Structure formats: C-alpha cells, structure tokens
Amino acid sequence: MEHMLEGKEIPDEILDLMAGGVIPGNEKETMNHYVETFKAHKFSLKLTQQYWVEHMVKSNISSYSEQEARDYIASVW
C-alpha cells in the first residue's frame, strides 16, 4: 500500500521514523505482540500505552522515549 501526502509518495524510511523508527526492531516485535494481546482483551489505546510506559519505567528502558513508544503503539493500533 502506497502512503501519499499531497500527491507524493512518502518514503518507507520516513514512515518508519514517524512510526517509531528509533525503537529497536526486537522491541517493535514485542510491542506488536503486546498491542495484539491488549486489543484482543478489549483494552483501550490509551490504557495500552499507559501500561507500556509503566513497563518502560520499571524496566529502565531508555533507548527510546515514552512519547516514541506511545506513537509507535498508536501507529500499529
């Protein structure tokens, strides 16, 4: 599927950056599974993001920001 903005295709590299490109690949895979699980159990997007951020804080994850995590979760929601 092509992603367009004002009639121009958006490069995959830009889309990846917008969707949490600074998040390591293995974390993206974990987050994708996490989102699928929470959606299946009827959690809201906001609550799903909140729980992930709490996990980040408890686990001392600092390779990406809380906002980057929220943005990525929203992009795969």
PDB file of C-alpha atoms in Angstrom, residues 20-57:
ATOM      1  CA  GLY A  20       8.840   4.782  15.982  1.00  0.00           C
ATOM      2  CA  GLY A  21      11.883   4.237  13.806  1.00  0.00           C
ATOM      3  CA  VAL A  22      14.190   4.820  16.747  1.00  0.00           C
ATOM      4  CA  ILE A  23      12.665   1.851  18.537  1.00  0.00           C
ATOM      5  CA  PRO A  24      14.863  -1.238  18.055  1.00  0.00           C
ATOM      6  CA  GLY A  25      13.422  -3.975  15.830  1.00  0.00           C
ATOM      7  CA  ASN A  26      13.159  -6.534  18.617  1.00  0.00           C
ATOM      8  CA  GLU A  27      11.220  -4.011  20.740  1.00  0.00           C
ATOM      9  CA  LYS A  28       8.862  -3.318  17.821  1.00  0.00           C
ATOM     10  CA  GLU A  29       8.143  -7.045  17.563  1.00  0.00           C
ATOM     11  CA  THR A  30       7.439  -7.233  21.296  1.00  0.00           C
ATOM     12  CA  MET A  31       5.233  -4.137  21.139  1.00  0.00           C
ATOM     13  CA  ASN A  32       3.291  -5.521  18.163  1.00  0.00           C
ATOM     14  CA  HIS A  33       2.515  -8.687  20.127  1.00  0.00           C
ATOM     15  CA  TYR A  34       1.649  -6.610  23.194  1.00  0.00           C
ATOM     16  CA  VAL A  35      -0.790  -4.451  21.180  1.00  0.00           C
ATOM     17  CA  GLU A  36      -2.459  -7.519  19.641  1.00  0.00           C
ATOM     18  CA  THR A  37      -2.913  -9.054  23.092  1.00  0.00           C
ATOM     19  CA  PHE A  38      -4.325  -5.910  24.681  1.00  0.00           C
ATOM     20  CA  LYS A  39      -6.674  -5.281  21.724  1.00  0.00           C
ATOM     21  CA  ALA A  40      -7.926  -8.860  21.944  1.00  0.00           C
ATOM     22  CA  HIS A  41      -8.786  -8.253  25.593  1.00  0.00           C
ATOM     23  CA  LYS A  42     -10.669  -5.024  24.703  1.00  0.00           C
ATOM     24  CA  PHE A  43      -8.249  -2.594  26.355  1.00  0.00           C
ATOM     25  CA  SER A  44      -8.330   0.976  25.053  1.00  0.00           C
ATOM     26  CA  LEU A  45      -5.424   2.502  23.151  1.00  0.00           C
ATOM     27  CA  LYS A  46      -4.763   4.973  25.957  1.00  0.00           C
ATOM     28  CA  LEU A  47      -4.634   2.272  28.632  1.00  0.00           C
ATOM     29  CA  THR A  48      -2.431   0.083  26.445  1.00  0.00           C
ATOM     30  CA  GLN A  49       0.006   2.962  26.010  1.00  0.00           C
ATOM     31  CA  GLN A  50      -0.076   3.702  29.749  1.00  0.00           C
ATOM     32  CA  TYR A  51       0.770   0.112  30.686  1.00  0.00           C
ATOM     33  CA  TRP A  52       3.664   0.023  28.217  1.00  0.00           C
ATOM     34  CA  VAL A  53       5.108   3.264  29.587  1.00  0.00           C
ATOM     35  CA  GLU A  54       4.847   1.861  33.118  1.00  0.00           C
ATOM     36  CA  HIS A  55       6.726  -1.221  31.892  1.00  0.00           C
ATOM     37  CA  MET A  56       9.418   1.040  30.378  1.00  0.00           C
ATOM     38  CA  VAL A  57       9.895   2.890  33.655  1.00  0.00           C
TER      39      VAL A  57
END
